Structures are given as structure tokens and as C-alpha cells.
């Protein structure tokens, strides 16, 4: 489905009934990342996944209305993603939801917490980290922007695909690697370049973690090399009462690589919320 928020097209899916869960994908994915979860959780859940600005069916640039930061030069930040998510919830007349983000979606989920915490029933932080980019990582983002401009998103996908999945998936599920590569190659260049700005400029969310006072589930694949288990453990230690689940044989996209294990963990967490 497509809706318009602040003059900008926003693609999303909305499936099922029950506790509402908003899913935010990583870089450079689109909402189809969450296909294994959509309508497939054992817990009664309304699963909503949106394309972040500039990915999938969500436009990078507003078509109408006042000029915004994007129109001014393609710059937005994780705050822009968070505000788009809040606008979608307004559109769907949803007050509070479980916010689940993977990697860049996790950075956006933490921004959502900072900006719209009253709307967060619980957080699910998947294969992500709280810390900001190092200087070396910032430089790599700038180089990747040049690569995207010069050779397109498929060159970005080629560069990233090995780290995106775990060793087990590479060995046993090459079809999944192909599917993910296709998804990443389809990313519009404007979305990729804008997201790289958002990634490079995102703040350190470490000070945010102790402010989180809603139930929080942290999930990570034990073969995740982009946001490894050490990052997940650090978040777990800093978020009081959080739960950490490490999925064996999964890499950075643990929800796609081991969907049954991921869905089981998420369903249990959702059921625990409804019991509260
Ligand atoms: C992602 O999957 O969203 C990216 O790997 C995040 C990052 O590069 O920091």
C-alpha cells in the first residue's frame, strides 16, 4: 500500500490483527526484508512494515508542500526516518506500537524513542548497535556514496552482500543471498545516498539506552559481523530489564536467515507483553 505523509509517498504493508508491531528495515533494504514476519507470527499481532524514506515505494523527495531538508539537498537523518514512522502511525490511527528495527532500522527505532517515546509500547532491537560511526566508518560512508553515484546500487550490493549474511547462510542458502542481493540492488540511488548521510551523521545512542523504560528485546545472529554479539551485549547491559537472544547460524539479517527461530523469539516476547 502507499500513503502520502507530508507530501511524500510512503509504502507499507499492514497485515493481521492483535498487538501492533511496526518494523523498520536496514540499509539498503526495503520493507520486503520483513516478509518472513508479515502475518507469520504465532502471537496475535498486527504486523506493519514500512519502506524507509528513499527505499522501496517511499519517495526520497516530497512531491508537494513546503520545501524540506530533503529538497534542500538530499540530507536527512535517522530523525527523519523516525518522524516518517510517527506520521504513518498517525495515518493508521495507532497510538502506541511495538517498534522493531534491524540495523539501520534499529538506529531509527532509537531515534523514534528519543522523539516519540510516548508511542512506544516496547522495543525490539535486531542486529544493531547504539554507538555512532567511527571516523573510519564515516569515511567509508562517503566512499560508498561516490560508488553509488558512479556505479549504482548493484555495486553497493556487491560490496556489502558478504557481510550481510552469516557463513551458514552463504554455505547452505545461496538462494537467500541472491534474494537479498536483488533487494539491495533495487534500492534507488537517492535513497542509498540519503541513508549514508543518515548513517554517517547519526548520534551516539549510548546515553539513550538507560532512558529506555519499556520492555526491550535485543536479537542478534551469532555470525553477524557488521553488528556483532558484543554490540548486542553492550546494549543489553545498558537497557534495564532487557532480554538478549542470540540466534545460532544467523548473520546480520537474522530475521531472514533463521525466520522460524526469530519468529518464535518475537512471538514469545509479544505474548509476554500482553500478559503484563
Ligand atoms: C544495515 O544493515 O542497516 C547497515 O549495515 C547498518 C550500518 O552499516 O551501520
Short mmCIF file of N, CA and C and ligand atoms in Angstrom, two decimals, residues 25-29 102-107 127-129 133 141 160 164 196 199 202 226-227 252-253, ligand 1:
data_model
loop_
_atom_site.label_atom_id
_atom_site.label_comp_id
_atom_site.label_asym_id
_atom_site.label_seq_id
_atom_site.Cartn_x
_atom_site.Cartn_y
_atom_site.Cartn_z
N UNK A 25 13.28 -1.51 8.40
CA UNK A 25 14.34 -2.31 7.77
C UNK A 25 15.72 -1.65 7.86
N UNK A 26 16.72 -2.39 7.43
CA UNK A 26 18.09 -1.88 7.47
C UNK A 26 18.51 -1.28 6.14
N UNK A 27 19.81 -1.08 5.99
CA UNK A 27 20.40 -0.45 4.82
C UNK A 27 21.09 -1.49 3.97
N UNK A 28 20.91 -1.48 2.68
CA UNK A 28 19.98 -0.73 1.86
C UNK A 28 18.85 -1.67 1.44
N UNK A 29 17.98 -1.94 2.38
CA UNK A 29 16.89 -2.90 2.18
C UNK A 29 15.61 -2.16 1.80
N UNK A 102 15.84 -3.31 12.48
CA UNK A 102 17.05 -4.10 12.23
C UNK A 102 18.14 -3.18 11.70
N UNK A 103 19.27 -3.22 12.36
CA UNK A 103 20.46 -2.46 11.96
C UNK A 103 20.14 -0.98 11.79
N UNK A 104 20.12 -0.43 10.57
CA UNK A 104 19.76 0.99 10.43
C UNK A 104 18.36 1.23 10.98
N UNK A 105 17.48 0.23 10.84
CA UNK A 105 16.14 0.35 11.41
C UNK A 105 16.21 0.43 12.93
N UNK A 106 17.24 -0.18 13.51
CA UNK A 106 17.45 -0.09 14.97
C UNK A 106 17.90 1.32 15.34
N UNK A 107 18.77 1.92 14.50
CA UNK A 107 19.17 3.31 14.78
C UNK A 107 17.93 4.21 14.72
N UNK A 127 20.14 -6.97 15.45
CA UNK A 127 21.37 -6.83 14.68
C UNK A 127 21.71 -5.35 14.47
N UNK A 128 21.86 -4.66 15.60
CA UNK A 128 22.11 -3.23 15.54
C UNK A 128 23.07 -2.84 16.66
N UNK A 129 23.38 -1.59 16.75
CA UNK A 129 24.27 -1.12 17.82
C UNK A 129 23.83 0.28 18.25
N UNK A 133 29.13 6.10 14.27
CA UNK A 133 30.22 5.68 13.37
C UNK A 133 31.57 6.15 13.90
N UNK A 141 31.53 5.60 4.45
CA UNK A 141 30.18 6.01 4.00
C UNK A 141 30.32 6.98 2.82
N UNK A 160 28.54 -5.05 -0.25
CA UNK A 160 28.04 -5.34 1.10
C UNK A 160 27.57 -6.77 1.33
N UNK A 164 26.55 -9.13 4.89
CA UNK A 164 25.12 -9.04 5.23
C UNK A 164 24.56 -10.33 5.81
N UNK A 196 23.10 6.96 3.60
CA UNK A 196 24.51 7.01 4.02
C UNK A 196 24.79 8.29 4.80
N UNK A 199 23.36 7.52 8.23
CA UNK A 199 24.22 6.61 8.98
C UNK A 199 25.46 7.34 9.49
N UNK A 202 24.58 9.92 12.33
CA UNK A 202 23.71 9.56 13.46
C UNK A 202 24.46 9.77 14.77
N UNK A 226 28.67 -7.45 11.01
CA UNK A 226 28.51 -5.99 10.89
C UNK A 226 28.16 -5.36 12.23
N UNK A 227 27.25 -5.98 12.94
CA UNK A 227 26.90 -5.52 14.30
C UNK A 227 26.95 -6.76 15.19
N UNK A 252 23.74 -11.04 9.82
CA UNK A 252 23.22 -9.69 10.06
C UNK A 252 21.71 -9.57 9.81
N UNK A 253 21.16 -10.41 8.95
CA UNK A 253 19.71 -10.34 8.72
C UNK A 253 19.07 -11.59 9.35
C1 LIG B 1 22.37 -2.00 7.93
O1 LIG B 1 22.21 -3.20 7.72
O2 LIG B 1 21.41 -1.26 8.16
C2 LIG B 1 23.75 -1.44 7.86
O3 LIG B 1 24.69 -2.46 7.80
C3 LIG B 1 24.00 -0.55 9.03
C4 LIG B 1 25.35 0.06 9.04
O4 LIG B 1 26.06 -0.04 8.04
O5 LIG B 1 25.71 0.68 10.07
#
